Short mmCIF file of C-alpha atoms and ligand atoms in Angstrom, two decimals:
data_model
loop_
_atom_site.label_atom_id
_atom_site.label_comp_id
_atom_site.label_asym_id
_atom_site.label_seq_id
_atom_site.Cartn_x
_atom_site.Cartn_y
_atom_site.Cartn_z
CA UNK A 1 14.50 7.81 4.87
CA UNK A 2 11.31 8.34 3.63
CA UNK A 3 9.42 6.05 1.18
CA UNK A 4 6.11 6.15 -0.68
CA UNK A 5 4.08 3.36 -1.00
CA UNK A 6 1.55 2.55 -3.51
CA UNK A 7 -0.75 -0.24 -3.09
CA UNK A 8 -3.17 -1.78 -6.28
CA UNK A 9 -3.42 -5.11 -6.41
CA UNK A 10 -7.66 -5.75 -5.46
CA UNK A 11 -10.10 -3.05 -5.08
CA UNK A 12 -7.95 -0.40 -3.45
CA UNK A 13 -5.88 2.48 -4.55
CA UNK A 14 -3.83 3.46 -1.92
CA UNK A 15 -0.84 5.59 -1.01
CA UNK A 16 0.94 5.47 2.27
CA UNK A 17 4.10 7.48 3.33
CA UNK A 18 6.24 5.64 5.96
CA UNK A 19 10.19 6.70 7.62
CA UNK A 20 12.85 4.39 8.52
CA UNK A 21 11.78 5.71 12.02
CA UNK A 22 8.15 3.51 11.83
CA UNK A 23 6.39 6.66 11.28
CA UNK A 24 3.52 6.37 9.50
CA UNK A 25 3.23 9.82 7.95
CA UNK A 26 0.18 9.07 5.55
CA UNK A 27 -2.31 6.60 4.55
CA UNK A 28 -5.02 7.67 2.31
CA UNK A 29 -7.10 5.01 0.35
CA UNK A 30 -9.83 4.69 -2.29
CA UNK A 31 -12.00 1.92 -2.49
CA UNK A 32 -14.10 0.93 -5.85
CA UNK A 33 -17.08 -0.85 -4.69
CA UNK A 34 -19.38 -2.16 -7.87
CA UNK A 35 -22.95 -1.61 -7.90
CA UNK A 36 -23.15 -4.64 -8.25
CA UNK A 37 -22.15 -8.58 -8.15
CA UNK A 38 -18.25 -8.74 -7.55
CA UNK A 39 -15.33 -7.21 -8.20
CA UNK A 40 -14.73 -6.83 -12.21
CA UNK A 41 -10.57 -6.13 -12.51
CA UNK A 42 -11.07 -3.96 -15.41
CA UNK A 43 -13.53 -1.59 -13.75
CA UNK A 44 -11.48 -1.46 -10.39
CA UNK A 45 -8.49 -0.78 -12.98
CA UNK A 46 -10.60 1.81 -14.01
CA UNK A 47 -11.60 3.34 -10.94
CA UNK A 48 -7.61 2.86 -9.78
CA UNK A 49 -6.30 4.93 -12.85
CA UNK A 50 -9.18 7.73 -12.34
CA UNK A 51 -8.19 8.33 -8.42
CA UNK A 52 -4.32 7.69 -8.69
CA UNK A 53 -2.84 11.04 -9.38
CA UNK A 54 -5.24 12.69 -6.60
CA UNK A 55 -4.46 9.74 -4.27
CA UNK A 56 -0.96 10.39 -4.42
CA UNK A 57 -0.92 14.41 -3.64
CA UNK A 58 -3.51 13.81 -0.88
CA UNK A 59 -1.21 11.07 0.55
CA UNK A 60 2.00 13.72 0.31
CA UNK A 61 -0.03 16.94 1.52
CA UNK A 62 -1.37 14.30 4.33
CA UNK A 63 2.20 13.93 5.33
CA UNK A 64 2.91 17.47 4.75
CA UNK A 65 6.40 16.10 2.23
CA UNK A 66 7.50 17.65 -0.91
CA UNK A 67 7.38 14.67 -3.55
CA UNK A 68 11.23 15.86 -4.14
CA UNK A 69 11.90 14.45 -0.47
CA UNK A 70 10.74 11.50 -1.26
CA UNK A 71 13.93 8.63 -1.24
CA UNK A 72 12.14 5.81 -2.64
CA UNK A 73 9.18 3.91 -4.49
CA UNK A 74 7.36 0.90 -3.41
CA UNK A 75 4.65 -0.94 -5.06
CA UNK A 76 2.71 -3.87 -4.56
CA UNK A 77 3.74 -5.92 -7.73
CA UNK A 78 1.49 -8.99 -6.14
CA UNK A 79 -0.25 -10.88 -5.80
CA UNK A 80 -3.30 -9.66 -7.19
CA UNK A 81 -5.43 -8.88 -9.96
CA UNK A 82 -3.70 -8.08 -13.14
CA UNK A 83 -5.37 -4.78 -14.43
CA UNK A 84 -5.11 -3.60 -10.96
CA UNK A 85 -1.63 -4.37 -10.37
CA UNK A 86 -0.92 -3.15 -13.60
CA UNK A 87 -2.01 0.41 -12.99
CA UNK A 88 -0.15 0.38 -9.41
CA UNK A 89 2.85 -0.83 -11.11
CA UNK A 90 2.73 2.10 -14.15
CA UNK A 91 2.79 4.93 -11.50
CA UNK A 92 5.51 4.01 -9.19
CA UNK A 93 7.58 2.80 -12.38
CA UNK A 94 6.87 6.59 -13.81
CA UNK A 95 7.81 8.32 -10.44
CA UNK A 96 10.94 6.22 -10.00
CA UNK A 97 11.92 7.34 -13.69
CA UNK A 98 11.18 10.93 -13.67
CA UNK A 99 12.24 11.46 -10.17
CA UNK A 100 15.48 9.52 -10.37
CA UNK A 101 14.19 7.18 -7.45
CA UNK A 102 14.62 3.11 -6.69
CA UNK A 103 11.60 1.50 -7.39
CA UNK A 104 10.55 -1.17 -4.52
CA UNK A 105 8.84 -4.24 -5.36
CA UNK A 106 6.39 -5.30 -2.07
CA UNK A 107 4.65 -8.28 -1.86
CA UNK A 108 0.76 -7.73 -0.82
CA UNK A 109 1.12 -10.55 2.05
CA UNK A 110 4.51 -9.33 3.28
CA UNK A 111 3.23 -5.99 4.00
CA UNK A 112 0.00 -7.16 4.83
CA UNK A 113 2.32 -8.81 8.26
CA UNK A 114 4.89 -5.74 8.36
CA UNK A 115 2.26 -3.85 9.13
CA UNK A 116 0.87 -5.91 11.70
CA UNK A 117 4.34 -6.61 13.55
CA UNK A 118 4.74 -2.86 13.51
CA UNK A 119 1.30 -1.49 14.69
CA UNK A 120 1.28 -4.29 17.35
CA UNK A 121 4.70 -4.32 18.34
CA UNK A 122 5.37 -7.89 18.03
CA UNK A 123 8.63 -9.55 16.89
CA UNK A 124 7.80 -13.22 16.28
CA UNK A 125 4.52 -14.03 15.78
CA UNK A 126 2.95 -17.26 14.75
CA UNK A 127 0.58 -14.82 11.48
CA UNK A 128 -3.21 -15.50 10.65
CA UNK A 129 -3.60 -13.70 7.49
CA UNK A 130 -7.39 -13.79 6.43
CA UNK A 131 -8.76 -11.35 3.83
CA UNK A 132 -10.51 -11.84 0.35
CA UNK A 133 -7.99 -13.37 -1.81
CA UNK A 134 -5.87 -15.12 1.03
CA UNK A 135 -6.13 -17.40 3.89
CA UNK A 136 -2.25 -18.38 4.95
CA UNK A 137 -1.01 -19.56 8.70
CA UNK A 138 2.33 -18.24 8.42
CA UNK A 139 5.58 -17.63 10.59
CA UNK A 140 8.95 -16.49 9.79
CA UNK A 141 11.24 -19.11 9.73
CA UNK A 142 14.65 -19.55 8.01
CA UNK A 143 15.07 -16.12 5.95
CA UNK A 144 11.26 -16.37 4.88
CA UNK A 145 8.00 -16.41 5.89
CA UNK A 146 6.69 -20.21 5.83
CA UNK A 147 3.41 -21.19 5.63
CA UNK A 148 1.76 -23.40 8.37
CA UNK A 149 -1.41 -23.32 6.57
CA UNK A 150 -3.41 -22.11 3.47
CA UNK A 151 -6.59 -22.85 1.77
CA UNK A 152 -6.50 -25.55 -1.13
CA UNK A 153 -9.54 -23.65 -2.91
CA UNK A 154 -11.29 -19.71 -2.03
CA UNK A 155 -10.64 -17.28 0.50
CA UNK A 156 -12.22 -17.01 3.75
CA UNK A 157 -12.92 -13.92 3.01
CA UNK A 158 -13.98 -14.84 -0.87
CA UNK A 159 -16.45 -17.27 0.66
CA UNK A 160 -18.36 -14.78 3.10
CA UNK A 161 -18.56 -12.05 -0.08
CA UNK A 162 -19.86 -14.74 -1.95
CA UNK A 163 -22.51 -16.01 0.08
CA UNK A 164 -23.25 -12.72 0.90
CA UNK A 165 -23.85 -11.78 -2.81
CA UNK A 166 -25.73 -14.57 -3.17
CA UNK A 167 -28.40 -13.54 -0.68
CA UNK A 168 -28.69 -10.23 -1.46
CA UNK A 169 -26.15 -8.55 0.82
CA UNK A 170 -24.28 -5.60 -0.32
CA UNK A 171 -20.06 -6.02 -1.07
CA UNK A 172 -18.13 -6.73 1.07
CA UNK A 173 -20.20 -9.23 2.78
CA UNK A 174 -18.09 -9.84 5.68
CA UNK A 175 -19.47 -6.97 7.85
CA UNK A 176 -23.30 -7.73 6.98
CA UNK A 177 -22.54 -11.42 7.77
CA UNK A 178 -21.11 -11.15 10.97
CA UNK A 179 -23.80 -8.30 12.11
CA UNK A 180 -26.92 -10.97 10.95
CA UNK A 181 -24.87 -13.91 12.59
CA UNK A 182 -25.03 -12.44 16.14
CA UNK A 183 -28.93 -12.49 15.74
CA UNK A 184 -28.60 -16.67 14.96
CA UNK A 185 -28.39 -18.96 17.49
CA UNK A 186 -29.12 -22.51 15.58
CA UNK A 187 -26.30 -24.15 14.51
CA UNK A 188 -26.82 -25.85 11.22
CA UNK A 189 -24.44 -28.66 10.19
CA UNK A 190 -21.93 -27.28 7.19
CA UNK A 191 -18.86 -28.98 5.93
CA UNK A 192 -16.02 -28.72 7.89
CA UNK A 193 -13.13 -29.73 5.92
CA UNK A 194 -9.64 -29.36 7.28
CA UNK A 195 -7.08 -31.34 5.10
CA UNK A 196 -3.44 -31.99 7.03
CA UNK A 197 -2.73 -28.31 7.51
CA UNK A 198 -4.94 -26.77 4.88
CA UNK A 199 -8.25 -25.64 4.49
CA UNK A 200 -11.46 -25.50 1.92
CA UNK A 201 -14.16 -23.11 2.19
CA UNK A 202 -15.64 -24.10 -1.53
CA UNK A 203 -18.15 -27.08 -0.20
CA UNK A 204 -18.91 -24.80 3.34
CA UNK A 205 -20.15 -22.24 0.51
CA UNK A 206 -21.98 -24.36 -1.47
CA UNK A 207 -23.67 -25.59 1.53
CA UNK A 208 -23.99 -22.22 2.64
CA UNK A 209 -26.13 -21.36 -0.49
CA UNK A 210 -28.15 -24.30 -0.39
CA UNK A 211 -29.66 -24.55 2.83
CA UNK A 212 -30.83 -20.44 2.43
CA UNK A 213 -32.48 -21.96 -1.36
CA UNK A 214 -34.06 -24.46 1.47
CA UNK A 215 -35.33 -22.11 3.69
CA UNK A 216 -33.13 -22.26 6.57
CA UNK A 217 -32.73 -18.71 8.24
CA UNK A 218 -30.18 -16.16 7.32
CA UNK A 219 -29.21 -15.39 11.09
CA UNK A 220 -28.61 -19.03 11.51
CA UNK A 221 -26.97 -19.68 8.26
CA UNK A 222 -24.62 -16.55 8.79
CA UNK A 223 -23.79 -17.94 12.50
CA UNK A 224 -23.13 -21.65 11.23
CA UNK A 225 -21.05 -20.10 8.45
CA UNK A 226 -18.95 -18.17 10.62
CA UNK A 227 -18.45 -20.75 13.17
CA UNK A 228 -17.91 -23.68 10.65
CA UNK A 229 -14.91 -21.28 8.76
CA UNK A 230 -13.51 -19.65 11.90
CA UNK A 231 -13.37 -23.05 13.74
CA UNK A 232 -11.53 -24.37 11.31
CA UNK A 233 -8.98 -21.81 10.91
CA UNK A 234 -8.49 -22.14 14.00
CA UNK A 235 -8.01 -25.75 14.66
CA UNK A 236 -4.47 -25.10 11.97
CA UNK A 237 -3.54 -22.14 13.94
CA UNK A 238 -3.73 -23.86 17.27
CA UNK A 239 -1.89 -27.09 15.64
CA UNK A 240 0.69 -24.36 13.79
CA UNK A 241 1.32 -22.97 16.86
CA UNK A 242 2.33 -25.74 18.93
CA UNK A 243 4.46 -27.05 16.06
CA UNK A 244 6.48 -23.52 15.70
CA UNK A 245 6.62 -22.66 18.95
CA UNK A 246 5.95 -19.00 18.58
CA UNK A 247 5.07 -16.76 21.49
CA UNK A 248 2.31 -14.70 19.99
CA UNK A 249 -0.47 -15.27 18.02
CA UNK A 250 -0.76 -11.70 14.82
CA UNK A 251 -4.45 -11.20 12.75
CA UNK A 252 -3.84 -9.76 9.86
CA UNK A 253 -5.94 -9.11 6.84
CA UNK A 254 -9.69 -7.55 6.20
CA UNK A 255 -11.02 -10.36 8.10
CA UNK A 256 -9.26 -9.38 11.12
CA UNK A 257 -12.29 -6.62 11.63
CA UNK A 258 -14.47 -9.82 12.57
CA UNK A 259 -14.94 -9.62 16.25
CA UNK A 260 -16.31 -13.69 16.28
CA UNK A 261 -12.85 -14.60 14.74
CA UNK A 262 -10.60 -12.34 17.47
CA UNK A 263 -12.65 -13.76 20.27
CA UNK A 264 -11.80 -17.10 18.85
CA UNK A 265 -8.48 -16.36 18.81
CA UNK A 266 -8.09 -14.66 21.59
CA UNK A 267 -9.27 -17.86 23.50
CA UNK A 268 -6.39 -20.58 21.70
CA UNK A 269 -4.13 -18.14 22.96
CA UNK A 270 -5.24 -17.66 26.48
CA UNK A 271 -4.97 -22.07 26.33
CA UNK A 272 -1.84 -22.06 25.07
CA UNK A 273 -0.41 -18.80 27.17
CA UNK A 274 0.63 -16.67 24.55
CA UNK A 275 0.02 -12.99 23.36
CA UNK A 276 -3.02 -12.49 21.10
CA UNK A 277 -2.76 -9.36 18.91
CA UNK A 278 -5.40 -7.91 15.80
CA UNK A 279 -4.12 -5.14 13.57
CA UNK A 280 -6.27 -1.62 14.24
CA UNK A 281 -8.82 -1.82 11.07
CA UNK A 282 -7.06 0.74 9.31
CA UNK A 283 -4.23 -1.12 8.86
CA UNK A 284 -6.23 -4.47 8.59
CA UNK A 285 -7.93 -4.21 5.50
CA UNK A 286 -5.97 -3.46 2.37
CA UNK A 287 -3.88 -0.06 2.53
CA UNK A 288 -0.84 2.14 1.04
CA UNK A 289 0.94 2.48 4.53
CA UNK A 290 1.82 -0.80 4.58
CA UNK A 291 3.50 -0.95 1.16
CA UNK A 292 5.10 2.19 2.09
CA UNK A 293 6.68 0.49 5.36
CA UNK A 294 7.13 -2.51 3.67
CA UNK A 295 9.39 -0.40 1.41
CA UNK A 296 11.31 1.03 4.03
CA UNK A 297 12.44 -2.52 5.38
CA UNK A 298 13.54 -3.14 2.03
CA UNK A 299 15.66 -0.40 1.05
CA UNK A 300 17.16 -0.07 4.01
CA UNK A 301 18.59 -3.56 2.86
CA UNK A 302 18.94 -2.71 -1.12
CA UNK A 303 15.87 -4.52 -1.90
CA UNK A 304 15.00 -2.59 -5.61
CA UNK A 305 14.05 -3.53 -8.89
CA UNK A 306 15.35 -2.43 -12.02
CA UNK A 307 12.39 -0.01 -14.25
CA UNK A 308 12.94 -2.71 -16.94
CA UNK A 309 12.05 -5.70 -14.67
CA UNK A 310 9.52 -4.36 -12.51
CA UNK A 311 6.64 -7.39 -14.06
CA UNK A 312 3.32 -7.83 -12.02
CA UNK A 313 3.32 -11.05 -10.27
CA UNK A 314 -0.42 -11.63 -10.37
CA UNK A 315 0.29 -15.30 -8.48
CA UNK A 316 3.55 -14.14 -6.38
CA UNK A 317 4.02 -16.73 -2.71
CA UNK A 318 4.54 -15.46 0.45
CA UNK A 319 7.08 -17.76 0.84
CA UNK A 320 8.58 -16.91 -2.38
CA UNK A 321 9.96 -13.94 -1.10
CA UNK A 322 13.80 -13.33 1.22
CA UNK A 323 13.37 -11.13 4.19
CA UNK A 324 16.44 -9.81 4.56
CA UNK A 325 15.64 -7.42 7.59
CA UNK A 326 15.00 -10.23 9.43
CA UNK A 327 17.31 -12.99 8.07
CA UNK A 328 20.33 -10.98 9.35
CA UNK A 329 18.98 -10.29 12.84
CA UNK A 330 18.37 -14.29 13.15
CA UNK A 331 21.70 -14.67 12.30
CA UNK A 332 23.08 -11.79 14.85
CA UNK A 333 20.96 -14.01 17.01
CA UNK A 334 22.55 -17.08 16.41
CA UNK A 335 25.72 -16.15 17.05
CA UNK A 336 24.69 -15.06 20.10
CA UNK A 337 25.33 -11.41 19.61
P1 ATP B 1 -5.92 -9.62 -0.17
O1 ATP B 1 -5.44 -9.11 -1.50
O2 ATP B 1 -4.89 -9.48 0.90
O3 ATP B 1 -6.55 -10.92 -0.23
P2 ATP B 1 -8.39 -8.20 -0.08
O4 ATP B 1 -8.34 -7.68 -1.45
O5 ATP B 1 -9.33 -9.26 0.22
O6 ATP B 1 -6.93 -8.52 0.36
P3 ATP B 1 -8.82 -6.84 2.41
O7 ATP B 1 -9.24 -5.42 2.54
O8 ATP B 1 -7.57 -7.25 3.10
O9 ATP B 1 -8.75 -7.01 0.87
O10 ATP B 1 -10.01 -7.80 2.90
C1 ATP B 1 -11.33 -7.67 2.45
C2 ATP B 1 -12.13 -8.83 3.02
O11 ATP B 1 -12.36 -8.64 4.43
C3 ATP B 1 -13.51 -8.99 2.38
O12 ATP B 1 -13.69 -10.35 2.05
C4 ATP B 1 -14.48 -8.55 3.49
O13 ATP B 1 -15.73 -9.19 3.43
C5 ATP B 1 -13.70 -9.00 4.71
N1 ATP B 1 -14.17 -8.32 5.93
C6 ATP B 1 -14.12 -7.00 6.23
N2 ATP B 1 -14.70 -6.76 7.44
C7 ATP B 1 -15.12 -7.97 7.91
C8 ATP B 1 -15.79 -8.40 9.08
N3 ATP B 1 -16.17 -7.55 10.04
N4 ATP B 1 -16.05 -9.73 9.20
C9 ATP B 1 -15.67 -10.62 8.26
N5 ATP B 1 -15.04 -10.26 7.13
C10 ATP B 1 -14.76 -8.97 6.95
FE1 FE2 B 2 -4.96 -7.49 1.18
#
């Protein structure tokens, strides 16, 4: 089986070709990165409609396929940002249609862990998702993946960009943070505000902001910043893992890149005696292979959507969503099979 996969829902067009083998077979993506301030939906709508159609054939001459071979359509359908996922969701709808193939509806976060579990081999793991527009603990529990632990407010990821903006860094601010924080050594007290299982990062950023109007250095500010957010990401993940039991802890998401955060990780796990694993950066940071893989799992276990039905779901859970590929092998398991 071979499936494209077409992912839209932030600032990245991609296309990714995956088979039922695990195969990755293509992943080609194209980023719009503003001139300036943030990321405006519209104009990364824009930038997704003007790159689709050469996205696409790169992403099938990549994988050296015949569109004709192809058995199936995925597409992120969400969460995300509207425009974007509305462009995404227009060209799989018209290649399911004119081809005669099912269309797949992915969810951004499932594939975002698919990915992960199949680029690091690991079955079970206890999931740190951290990117731009999400911050989830999550493991697979019960038919779907639960979450351990979120953020009440912004992204971890959302927060960094934002601070970064804010002093003059280019987008994404991640990188550029976590390059100046190495050169800080001060820590400098920022909220740390860990409620039950969840997180904010809105006060740590407005504290962020204010002590660089005050002076403070940007090296020191960047290393508090990082510390303050990672630490407490990790104080859930260590608390989520205990709680669930799991035998491995999974990074996922552009924030995965940070080497701080997978050193930080790293070290819970070496505590608690469990595998640590990061996703390569390719896969990390937002990407059409994993919609395309994502898409496998699914139709390999009729997971399609009719043309007709096929809405964005700008605001769509992780733990909205049934994982069937897994759901039956936990109850194979529990039978003892
Ligand atoms: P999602 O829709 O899943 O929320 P996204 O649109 O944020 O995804 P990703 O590509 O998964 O897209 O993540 C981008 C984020 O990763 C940005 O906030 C960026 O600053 C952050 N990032 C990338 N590299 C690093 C790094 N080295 N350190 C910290 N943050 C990083
Ligand atoms: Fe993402």
């Amino acid at each position: 089986m071979l499936i494209l996969g077409i992912e839209c829902t932030a600032h990245t067009f991609g296309c990714g070709i995956a088979n039922s083998k695990g195969e990755i077979l293509a992943n080609v993506n194209s980023e719009y990165i503003p001139t300036s301030g943030g990321i405006h939906p519209r104009e990364a709508a824009r930038h997704h409609a003007s790159v689709a159609a050469s996205v696409i054939c790169d992403a099938l001459k990549a994988a050296g396929k015949n569109i004709e071979e192809i058995d199936g359509f995925a597409v992120s359908l969400g969460p995300g940002l509207g425009p974007c996922l509305r462009v995404g969701a227009t060209a799989a709808r018209a290649l399911s249609l004119y081809y005669n193939k099912p269309l797949i509806p992915v969810n951004h976060c499932v594939a975002h862990i698919e990915i992960a579990r199949l680029m690091c081999k690991i079955d079970d793991p206890l999931v740190v998702y951290i990117s731009g527009g999400n911050t989830i603990i999550s493991a697979f529990s019960d038919g779907k993946y639960r979450v351990f632990g979120e953020t009440l407010d912004i992204a971890l990821g959302n927060c960094l960009d934002t601070f970064a903006r804010y002093v003059g860094l280019p987008h994404p601010g991640g990188p550029h943070i976590e390059k100046l924080a190495l050169k800080g050594s001060n820590y400098i007290n920022l909220p740390y505000v860990v409620k039950g299982q969840d997180m904010s990062f809105s006060g740590l950023l407005t504290m962020a902001i204010r002590k660089f109007k005050d002076g403070a250095m940007l090296e020191d500010i960047c290393f508090s910043l990082q510390e303050t957010a990672f630490s407490m990401v990790c104080e859930v993940t260590e608390r989520a893992l205990v709680h669930t039991g799991k035998d491995a802890i999974l990074l996922t998401g552009g924030v995965a890149a940070n080497r701080r955060l997978r050193v930080m990780m790293e070290s819970i796990a070496k505590d608690h005696g469990v595998v640590f694993k990061a996703v390569p950066v390719e896969y990390a940071r937002d990407n059409g292979a994993m919609i395309a893989w994502t898409g496998v799992l699914s139709l390999l276990h009729n997971v399609t959507i009719p043309v007709d039905e096929s809405f964005i779901r700008p605001r769509w859970r992780l733990d909205a969503v049934d994982i069937p590929w897994r759901m039956n092998k936990h109850e194979v398991n529990k039978e003892g099979c």
